[in-house]
PDB file of C-alpha atoms in Angstrom:
ATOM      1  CA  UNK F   1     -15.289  23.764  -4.309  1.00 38.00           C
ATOM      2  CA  UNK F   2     -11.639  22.463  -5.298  1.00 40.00           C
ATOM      3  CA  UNK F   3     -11.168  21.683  -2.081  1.00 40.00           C
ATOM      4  CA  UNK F   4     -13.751  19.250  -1.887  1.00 40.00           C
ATOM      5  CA  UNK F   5     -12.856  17.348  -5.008  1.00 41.00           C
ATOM      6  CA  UNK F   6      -9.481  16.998  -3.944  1.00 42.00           C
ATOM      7  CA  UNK F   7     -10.913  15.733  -0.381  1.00 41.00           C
ATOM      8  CA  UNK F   8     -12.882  13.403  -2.129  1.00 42.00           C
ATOM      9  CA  UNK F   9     -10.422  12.395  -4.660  1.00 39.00           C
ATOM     10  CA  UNK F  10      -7.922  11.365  -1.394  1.00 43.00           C
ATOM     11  CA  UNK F  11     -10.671   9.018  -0.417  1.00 56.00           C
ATOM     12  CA  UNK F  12     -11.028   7.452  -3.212  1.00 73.00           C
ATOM     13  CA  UNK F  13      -7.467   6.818  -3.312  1.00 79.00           C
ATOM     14  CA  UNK F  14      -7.523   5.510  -0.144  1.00 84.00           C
ATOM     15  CA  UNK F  15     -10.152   3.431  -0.173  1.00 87.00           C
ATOM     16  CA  UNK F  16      -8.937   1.675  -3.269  1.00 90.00           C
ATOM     17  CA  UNK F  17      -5.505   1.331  -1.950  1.00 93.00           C
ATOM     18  CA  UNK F  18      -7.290  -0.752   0.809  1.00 94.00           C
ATOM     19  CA  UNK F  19     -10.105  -2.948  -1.552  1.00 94.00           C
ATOM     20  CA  UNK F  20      -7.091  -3.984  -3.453  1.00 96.00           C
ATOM     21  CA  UNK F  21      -5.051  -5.047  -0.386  1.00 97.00           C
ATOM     22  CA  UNK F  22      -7.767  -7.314   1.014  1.00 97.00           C
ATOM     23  CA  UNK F  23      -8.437  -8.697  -2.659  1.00 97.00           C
ATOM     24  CA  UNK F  24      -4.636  -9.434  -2.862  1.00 97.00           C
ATOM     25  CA  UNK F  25      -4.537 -10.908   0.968  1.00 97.00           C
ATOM     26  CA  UNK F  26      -8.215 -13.384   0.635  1.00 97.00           C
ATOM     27  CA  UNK F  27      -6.741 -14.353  -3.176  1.00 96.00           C
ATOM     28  CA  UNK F  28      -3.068 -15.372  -1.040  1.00 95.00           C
ATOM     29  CA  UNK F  29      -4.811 -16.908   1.816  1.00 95.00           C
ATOM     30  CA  UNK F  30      -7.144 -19.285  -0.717  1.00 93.00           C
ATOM     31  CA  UNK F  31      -3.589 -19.940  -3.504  1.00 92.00           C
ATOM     32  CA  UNK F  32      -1.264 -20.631  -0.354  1.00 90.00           C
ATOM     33  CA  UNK F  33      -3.596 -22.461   2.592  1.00 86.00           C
ATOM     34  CA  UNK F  34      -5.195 -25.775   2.242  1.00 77.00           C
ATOM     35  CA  UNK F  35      -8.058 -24.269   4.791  1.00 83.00           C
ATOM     36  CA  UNK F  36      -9.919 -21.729   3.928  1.00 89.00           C
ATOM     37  CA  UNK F  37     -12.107 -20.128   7.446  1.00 92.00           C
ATOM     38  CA  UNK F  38     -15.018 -17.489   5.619  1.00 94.00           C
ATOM     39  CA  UNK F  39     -15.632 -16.563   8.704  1.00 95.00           C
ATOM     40  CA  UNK F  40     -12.525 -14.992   9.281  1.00 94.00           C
ATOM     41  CA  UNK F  41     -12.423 -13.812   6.152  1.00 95.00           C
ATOM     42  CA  UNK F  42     -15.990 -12.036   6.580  1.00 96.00           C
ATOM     43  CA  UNK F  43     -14.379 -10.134   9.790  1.00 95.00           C
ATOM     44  CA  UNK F  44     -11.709  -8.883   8.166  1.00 96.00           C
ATOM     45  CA  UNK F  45     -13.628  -7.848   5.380  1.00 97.00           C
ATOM     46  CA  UNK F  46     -15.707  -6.280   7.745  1.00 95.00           C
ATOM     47  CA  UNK F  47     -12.735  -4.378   9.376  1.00 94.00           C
ATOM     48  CA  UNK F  48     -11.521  -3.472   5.857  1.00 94.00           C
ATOM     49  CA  UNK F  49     -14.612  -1.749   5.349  1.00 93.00           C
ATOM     50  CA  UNK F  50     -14.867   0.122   8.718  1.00 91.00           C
ATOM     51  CA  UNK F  51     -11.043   1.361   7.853  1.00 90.00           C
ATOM     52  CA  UNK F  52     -12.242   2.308   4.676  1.00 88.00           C
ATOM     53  CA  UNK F  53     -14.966   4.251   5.980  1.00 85.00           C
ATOM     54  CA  UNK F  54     -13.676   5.605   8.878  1.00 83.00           C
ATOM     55  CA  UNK F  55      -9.879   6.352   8.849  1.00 76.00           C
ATOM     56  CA  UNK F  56     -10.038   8.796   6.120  1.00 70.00           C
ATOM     57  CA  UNK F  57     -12.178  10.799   7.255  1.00 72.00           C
ATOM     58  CA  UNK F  58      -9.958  10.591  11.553  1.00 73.00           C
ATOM     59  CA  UNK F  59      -7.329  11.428   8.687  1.00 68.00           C
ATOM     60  CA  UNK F  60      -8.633  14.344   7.118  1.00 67.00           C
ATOM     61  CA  UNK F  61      -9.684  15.652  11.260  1.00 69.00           C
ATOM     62  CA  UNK F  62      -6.286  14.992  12.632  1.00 69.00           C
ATOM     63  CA  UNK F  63      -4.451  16.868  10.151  1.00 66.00           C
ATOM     64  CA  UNK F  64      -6.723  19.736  10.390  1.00 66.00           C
ATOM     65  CA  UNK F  65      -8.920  20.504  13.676  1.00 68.00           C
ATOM     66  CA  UNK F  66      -8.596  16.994  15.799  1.00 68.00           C
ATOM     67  CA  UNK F  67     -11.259  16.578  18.080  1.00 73.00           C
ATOM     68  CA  UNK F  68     -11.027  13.852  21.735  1.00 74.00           C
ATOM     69  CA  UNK F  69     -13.520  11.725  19.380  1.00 77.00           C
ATOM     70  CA  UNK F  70     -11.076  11.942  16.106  1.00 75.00           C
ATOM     71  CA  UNK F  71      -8.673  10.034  18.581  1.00 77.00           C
ATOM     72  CA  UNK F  72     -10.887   7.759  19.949  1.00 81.00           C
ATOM     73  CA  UNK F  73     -11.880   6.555  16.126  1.00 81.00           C
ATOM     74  CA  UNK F  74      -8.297   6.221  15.401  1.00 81.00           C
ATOM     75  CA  UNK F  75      -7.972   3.796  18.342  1.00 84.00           C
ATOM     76  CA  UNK F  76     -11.308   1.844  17.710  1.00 87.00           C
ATOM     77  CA  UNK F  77      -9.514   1.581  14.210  1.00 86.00           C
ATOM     78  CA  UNK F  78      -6.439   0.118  15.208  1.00 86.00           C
ATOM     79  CA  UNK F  79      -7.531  -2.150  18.203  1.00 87.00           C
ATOM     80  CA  UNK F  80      -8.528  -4.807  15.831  1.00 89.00           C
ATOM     81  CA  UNK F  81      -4.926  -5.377  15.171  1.00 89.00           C
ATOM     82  CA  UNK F  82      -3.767  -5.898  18.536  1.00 84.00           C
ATOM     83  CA  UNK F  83      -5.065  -9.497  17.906  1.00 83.00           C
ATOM     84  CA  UNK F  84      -1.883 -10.115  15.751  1.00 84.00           C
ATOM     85  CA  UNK F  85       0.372  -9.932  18.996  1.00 75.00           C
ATOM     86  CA  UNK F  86      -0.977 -12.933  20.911  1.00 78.00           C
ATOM     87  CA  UNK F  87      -0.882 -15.299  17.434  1.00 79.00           C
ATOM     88  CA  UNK F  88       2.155 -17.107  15.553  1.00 74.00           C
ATOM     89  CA  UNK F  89       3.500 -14.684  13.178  1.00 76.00           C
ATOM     90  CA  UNK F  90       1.397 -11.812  14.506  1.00 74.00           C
ATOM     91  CA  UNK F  91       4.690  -9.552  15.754  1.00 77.00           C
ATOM     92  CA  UNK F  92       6.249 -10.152  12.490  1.00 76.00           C
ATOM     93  CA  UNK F  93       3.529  -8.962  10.778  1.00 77.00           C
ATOM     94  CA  UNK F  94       2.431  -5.829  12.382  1.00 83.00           C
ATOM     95  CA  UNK F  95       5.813  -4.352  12.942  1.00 84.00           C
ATOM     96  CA  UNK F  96       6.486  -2.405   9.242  1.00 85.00           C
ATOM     97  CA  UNK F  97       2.311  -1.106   9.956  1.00 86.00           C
ATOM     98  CA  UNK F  98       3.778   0.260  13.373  1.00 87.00           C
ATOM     99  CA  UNK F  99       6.614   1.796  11.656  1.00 89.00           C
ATOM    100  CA  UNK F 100       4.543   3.495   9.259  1.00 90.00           C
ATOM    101  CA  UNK F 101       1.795   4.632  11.687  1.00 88.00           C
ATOM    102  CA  UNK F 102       4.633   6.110  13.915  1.00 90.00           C
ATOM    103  CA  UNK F 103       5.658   8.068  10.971  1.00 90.00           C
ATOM    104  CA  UNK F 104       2.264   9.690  10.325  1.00 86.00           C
ATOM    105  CA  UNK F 105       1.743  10.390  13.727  1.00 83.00           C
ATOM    106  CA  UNK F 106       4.965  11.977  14.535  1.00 87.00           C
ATOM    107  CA  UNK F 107       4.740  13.921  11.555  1.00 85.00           C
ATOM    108  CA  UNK F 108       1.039  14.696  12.375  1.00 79.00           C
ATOM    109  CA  UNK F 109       1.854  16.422  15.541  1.00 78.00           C
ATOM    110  CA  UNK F 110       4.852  18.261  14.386  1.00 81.00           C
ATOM    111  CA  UNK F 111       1.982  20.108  11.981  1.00 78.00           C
ATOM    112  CA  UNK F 112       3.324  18.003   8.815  1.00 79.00           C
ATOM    113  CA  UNK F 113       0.358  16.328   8.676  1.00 76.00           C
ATOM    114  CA  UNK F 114      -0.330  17.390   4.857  1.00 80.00           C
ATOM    115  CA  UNK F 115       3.351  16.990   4.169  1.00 86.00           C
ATOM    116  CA  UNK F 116       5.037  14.240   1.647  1.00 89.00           C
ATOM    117  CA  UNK F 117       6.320  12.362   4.719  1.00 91.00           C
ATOM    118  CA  UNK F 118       2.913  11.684   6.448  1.00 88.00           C
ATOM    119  CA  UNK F 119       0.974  11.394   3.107  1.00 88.00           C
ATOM    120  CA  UNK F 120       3.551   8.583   1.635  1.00 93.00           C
ATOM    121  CA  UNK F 121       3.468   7.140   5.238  1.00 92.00           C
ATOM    122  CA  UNK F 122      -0.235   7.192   5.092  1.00 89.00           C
ATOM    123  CA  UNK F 123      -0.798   5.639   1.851  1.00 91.00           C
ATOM    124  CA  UNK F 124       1.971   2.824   2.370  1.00 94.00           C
ATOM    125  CA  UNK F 125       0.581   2.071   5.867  1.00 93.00           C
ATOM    126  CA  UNK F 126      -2.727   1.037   4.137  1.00 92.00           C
ATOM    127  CA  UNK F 127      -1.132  -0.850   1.828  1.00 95.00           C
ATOM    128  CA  UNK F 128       0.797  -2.380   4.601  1.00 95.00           C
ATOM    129  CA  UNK F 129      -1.815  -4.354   5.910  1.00 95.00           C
ATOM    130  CA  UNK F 130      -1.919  -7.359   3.428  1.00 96.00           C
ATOM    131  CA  UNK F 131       0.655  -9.617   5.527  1.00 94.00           C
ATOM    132  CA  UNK F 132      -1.835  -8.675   8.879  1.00 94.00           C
ATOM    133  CA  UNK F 133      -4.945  -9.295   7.084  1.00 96.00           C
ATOM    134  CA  UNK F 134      -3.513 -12.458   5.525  1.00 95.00           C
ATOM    135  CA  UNK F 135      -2.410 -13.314   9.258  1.00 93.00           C
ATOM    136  CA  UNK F 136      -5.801 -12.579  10.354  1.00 93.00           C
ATOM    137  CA  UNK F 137      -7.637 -14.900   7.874  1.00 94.00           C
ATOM    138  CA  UNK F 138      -5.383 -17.585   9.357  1.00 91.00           C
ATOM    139  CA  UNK F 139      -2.707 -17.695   6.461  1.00 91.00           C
ATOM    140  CA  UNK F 140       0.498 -19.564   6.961  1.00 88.00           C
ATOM    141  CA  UNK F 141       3.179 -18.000   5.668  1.00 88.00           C
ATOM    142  CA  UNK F 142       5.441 -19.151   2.933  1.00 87.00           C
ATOM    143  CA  UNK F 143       8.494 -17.332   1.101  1.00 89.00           C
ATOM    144  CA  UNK F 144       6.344 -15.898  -1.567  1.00 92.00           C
ATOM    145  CA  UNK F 145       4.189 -13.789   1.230  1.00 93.00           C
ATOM    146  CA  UNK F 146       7.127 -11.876   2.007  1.00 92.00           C
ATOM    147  CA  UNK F 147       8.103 -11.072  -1.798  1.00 94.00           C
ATOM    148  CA  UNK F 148       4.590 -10.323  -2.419  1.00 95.00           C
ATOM    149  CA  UNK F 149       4.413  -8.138   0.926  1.00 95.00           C
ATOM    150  CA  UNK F 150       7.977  -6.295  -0.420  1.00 94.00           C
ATOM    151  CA  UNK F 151       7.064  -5.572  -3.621  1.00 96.00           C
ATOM    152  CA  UNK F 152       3.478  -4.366  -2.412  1.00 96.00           C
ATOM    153  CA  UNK F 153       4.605  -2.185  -0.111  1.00 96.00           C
ATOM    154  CA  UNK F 154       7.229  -0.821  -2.182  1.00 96.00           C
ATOM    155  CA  UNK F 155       5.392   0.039  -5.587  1.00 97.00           C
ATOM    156  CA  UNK F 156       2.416   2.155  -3.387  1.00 96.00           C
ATOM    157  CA  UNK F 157       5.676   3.779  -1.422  1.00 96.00           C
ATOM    158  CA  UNK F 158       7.227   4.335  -5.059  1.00 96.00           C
ATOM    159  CA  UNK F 159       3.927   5.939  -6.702  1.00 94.00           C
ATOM    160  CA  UNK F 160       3.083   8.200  -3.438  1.00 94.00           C
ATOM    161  CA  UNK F 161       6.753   9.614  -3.458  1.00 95.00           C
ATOM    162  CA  UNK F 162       6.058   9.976  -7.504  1.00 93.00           C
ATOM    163  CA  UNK F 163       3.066  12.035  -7.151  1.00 92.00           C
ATOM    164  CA  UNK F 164       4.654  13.988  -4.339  1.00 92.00           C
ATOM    165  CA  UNK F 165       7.598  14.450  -6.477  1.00 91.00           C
ATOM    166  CA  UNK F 166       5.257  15.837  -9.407  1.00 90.00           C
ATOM    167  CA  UNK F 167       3.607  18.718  -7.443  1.00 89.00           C
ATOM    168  CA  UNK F 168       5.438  22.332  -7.666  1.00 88.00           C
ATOM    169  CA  UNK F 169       4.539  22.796  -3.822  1.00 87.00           C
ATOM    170  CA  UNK F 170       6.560  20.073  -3.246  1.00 89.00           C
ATOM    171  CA  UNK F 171      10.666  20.366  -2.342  1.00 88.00           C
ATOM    172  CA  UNK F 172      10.904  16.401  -3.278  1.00 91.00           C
ATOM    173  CA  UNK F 173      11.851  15.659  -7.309  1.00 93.00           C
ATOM    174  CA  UNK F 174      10.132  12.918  -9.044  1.00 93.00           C
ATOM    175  CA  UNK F 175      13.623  11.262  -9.088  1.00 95.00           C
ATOM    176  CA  UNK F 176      13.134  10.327  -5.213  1.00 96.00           C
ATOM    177  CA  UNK F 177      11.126   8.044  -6.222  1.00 95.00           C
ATOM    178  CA  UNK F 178      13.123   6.237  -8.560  1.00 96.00           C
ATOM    179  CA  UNK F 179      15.822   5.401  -5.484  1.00 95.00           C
ATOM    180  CA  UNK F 180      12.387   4.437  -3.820  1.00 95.00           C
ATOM    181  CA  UNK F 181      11.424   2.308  -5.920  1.00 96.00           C
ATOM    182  CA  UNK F 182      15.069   0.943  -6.876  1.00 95.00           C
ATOM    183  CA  UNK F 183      16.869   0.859  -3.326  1.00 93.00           C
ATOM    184  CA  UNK F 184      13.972  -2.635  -2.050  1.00 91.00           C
ATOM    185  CA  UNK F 185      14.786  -4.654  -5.123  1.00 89.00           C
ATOM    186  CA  UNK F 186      18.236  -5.637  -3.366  1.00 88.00           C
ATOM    187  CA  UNK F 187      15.593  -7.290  -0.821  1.00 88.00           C
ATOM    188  CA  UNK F 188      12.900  -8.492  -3.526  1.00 89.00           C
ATOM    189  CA  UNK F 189      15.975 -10.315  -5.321  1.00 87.00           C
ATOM    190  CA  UNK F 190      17.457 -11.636  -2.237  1.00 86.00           C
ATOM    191  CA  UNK F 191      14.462 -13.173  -1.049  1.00 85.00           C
ATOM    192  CA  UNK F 192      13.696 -14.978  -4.880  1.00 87.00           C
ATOM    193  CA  UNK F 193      17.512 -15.888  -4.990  1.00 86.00           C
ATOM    194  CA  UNK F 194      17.396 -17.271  -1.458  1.00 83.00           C
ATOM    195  CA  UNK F 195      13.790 -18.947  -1.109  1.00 81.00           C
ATOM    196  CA  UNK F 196      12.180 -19.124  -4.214  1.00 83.00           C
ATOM    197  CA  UNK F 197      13.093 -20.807  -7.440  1.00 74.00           C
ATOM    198  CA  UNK F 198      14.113 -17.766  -8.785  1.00 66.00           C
ATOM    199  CA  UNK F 199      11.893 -18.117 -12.298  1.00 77.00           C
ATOM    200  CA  UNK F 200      11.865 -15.407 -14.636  1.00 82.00           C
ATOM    201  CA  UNK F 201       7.989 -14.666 -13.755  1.00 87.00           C
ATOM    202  CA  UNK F 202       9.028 -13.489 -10.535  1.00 92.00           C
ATOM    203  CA  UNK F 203      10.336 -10.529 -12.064  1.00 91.00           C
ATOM    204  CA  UNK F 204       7.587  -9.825 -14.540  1.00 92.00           C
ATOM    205  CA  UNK F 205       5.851  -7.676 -12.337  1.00 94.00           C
ATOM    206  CA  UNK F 206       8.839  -5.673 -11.931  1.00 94.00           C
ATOM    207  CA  UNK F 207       8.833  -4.323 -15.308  1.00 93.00           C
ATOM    208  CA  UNK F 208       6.465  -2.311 -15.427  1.00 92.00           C
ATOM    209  CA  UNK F 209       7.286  -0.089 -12.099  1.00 94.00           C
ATOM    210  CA  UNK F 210      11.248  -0.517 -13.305  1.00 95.00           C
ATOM    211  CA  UNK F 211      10.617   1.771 -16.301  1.00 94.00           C
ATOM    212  CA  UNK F 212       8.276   4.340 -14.867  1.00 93.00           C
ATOM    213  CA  UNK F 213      11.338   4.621 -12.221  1.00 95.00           C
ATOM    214  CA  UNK F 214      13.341   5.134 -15.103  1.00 95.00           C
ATOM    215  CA  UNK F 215      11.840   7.532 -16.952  1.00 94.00           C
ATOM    216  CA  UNK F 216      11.473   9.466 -13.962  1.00 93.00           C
ATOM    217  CA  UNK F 217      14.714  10.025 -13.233  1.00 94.00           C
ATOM    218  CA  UNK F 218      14.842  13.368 -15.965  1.00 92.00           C
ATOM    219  CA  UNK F 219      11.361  13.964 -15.106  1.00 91.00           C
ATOM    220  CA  UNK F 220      10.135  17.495 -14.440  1.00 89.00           C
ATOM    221  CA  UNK F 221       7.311  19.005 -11.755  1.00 88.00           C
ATOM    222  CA  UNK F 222       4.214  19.863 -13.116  1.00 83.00           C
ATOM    223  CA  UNK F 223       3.425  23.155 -14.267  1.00 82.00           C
ATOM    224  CA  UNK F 224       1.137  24.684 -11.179  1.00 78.00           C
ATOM    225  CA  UNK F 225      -1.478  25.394 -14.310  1.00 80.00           C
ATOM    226  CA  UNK F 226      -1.907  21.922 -15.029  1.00 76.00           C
ATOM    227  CA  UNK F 227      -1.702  20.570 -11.934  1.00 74.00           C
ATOM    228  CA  UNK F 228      -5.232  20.051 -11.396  1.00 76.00           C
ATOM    229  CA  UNK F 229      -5.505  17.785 -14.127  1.00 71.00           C
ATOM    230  CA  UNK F 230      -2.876  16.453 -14.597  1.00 75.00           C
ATOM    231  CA  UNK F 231      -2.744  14.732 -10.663  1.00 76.00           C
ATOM    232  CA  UNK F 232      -5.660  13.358 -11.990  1.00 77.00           C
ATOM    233  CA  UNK F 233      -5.428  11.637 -14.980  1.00 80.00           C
ATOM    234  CA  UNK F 234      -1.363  10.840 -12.651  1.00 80.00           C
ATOM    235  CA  UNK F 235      -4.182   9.228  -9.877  1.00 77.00           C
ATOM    236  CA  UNK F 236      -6.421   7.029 -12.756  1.00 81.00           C
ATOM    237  CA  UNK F 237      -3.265   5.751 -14.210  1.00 83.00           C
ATOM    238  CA  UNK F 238      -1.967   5.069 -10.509  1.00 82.00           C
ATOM    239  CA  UNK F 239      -5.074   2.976 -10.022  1.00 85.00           C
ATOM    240  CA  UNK F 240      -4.904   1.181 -13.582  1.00 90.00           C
ATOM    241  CA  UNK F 241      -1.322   0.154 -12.699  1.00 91.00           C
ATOM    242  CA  UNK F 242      -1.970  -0.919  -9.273  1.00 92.00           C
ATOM    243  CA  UNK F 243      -4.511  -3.122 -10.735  1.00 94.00           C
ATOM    244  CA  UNK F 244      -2.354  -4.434 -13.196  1.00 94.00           C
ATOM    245  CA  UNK F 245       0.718  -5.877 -10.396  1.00 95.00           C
ATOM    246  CA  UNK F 246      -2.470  -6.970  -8.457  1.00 95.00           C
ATOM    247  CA  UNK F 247      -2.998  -8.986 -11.674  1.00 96.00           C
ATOM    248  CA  UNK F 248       0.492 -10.265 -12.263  1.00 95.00           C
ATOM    249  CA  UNK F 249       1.218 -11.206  -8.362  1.00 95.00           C
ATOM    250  CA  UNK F 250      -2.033 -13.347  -8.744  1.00 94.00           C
ATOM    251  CA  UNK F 251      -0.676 -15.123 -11.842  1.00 92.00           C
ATOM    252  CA  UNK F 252       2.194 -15.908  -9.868  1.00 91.00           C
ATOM    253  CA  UNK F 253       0.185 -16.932  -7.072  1.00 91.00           C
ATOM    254  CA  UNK F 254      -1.544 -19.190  -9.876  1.00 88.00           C
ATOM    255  CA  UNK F 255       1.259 -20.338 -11.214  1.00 82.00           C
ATOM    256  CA  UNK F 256       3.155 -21.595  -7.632  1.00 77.00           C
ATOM    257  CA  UNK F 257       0.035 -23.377  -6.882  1.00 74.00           C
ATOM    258  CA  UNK F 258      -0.103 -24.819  -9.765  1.00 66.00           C
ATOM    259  CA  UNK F 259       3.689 -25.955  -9.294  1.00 62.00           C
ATOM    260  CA  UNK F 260       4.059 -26.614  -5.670  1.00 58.00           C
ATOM    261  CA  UNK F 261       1.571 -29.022  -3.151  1.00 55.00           C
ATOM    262  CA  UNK F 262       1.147 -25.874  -0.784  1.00 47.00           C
ATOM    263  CA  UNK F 263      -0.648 -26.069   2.568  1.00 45.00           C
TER     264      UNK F 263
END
């Protein structure tokens, strides 16, 4: 019976880690484009939804008892992307997703497939997929994609390795994830230094992660008798604050189109 919450609960996860990605890549495409194509929009939607659907549960198979049509799911999943390497930009932005799906995998077969490793891989290569799915919709890219794209990527890699860090089963310490979480920002500043106009509300959504990665520098693993409930009230609060940079890197996408004639 636990088991099956805490199947269930990974979904979820999952699934919202993805929902919020396209939200954050249609919101960029329609703030940063002059054109705006619903039809490729629908598709990807569409292919959002089939990952949703459908990769968790090839995920859940592969780490356990893979079967020939677990694979063939997994490749059905990921053939959609292939599109990205015959359009401008497309290399550029499916490389980090191949990264991170190379992880998993190789991970996967070595029998880690449960491991921190494969399930921060896992969770960062679905959030990886806003700069493809932004490519996909026909989005031209601009500085601001990229710092959006870093600092995306790096708060979902910074909360996985957290809750990781948290669990007494674990041999990782929640202060991993402060160097994590600390060790992009020499990119995120370089890139607002170097091609934005390095205003103060490009940092703003920086805060907020900045402390938690603070704080957990002297934090402690969870008691194994609390652990139940405590990862989950740890997994609602993930979810509120992933909501909440979703909120702030639309402001800012707001606020630049506000500012600059974009197209």
């Amino acid at each position: 019976m636990n088991s099956t919450r805490r199947v269930r609960h990974m979904d979820s996860g999952a699934v919202s880690v993805l929902a919020t990605t396209y939200v954050l890549s249609l919101i960029s495409l329609i703030m940063l484009n002059v054109s705006f194509n619903p039809l490729k929009a629908t598709l990807v939607f569409m292919l959002m939804l089939f990952n949703a659907l459908s990769l968790t549960k090839v995920h859940l198979r592969l780490i356990s008892r893979p079967r020939p049509l677990d694979y063939a799911l997994l490749i059905i999943n990921l053939l959609p992307y292939s599109y990205l390497l015959y359009i401008k930009y497309g290399l550029l932005g499916v490389t980090p997703s191949i990264g991170l799906l190379l992880i998993f995998v190789i991970e996967t077969l070595r029998g880690k497939g449960r491991g921190a490793v494969a399930n921060v891989a896992g969770t960062v290569l679905m959030a990886s997929v806003y700069l493809p799915w932004y490519i996909m919709m026909g989005g031209s890219l601009h500085p601001v994609v990229f710092y959006i794209d870093i600092v995306w990527l790096t708060y979902h890699a910074f909360s996985s390795t957290y809750v990781e860090g948290k669990l007494p089963f674990r041999l990782i310490k929640p202060w991993v994830s402060s160097l994590v979480w600390f060790t992009p920002l020499v990119l995120v500043t370089y890139v607002v230094i170097g091609y934005l106009d390095t205003s103060v509300y490009y940092f703003i959504p920086l805060i907020e992660p900045t402390i938690r990665a603070i704080h957990a520098l002297w934090e402690d693993k969870l008691n194994p008798n609390e652990v139940r409930l405590r990862i989950r009230r740890i997994g609602w609060g993930g979810l509120a604050e992933s909501l909440l940079l979703l909120l702030l890197l639309v402001l800012i996408l707001l606020q630049l189109k506000a500012l600059l004639p974009l197209g």
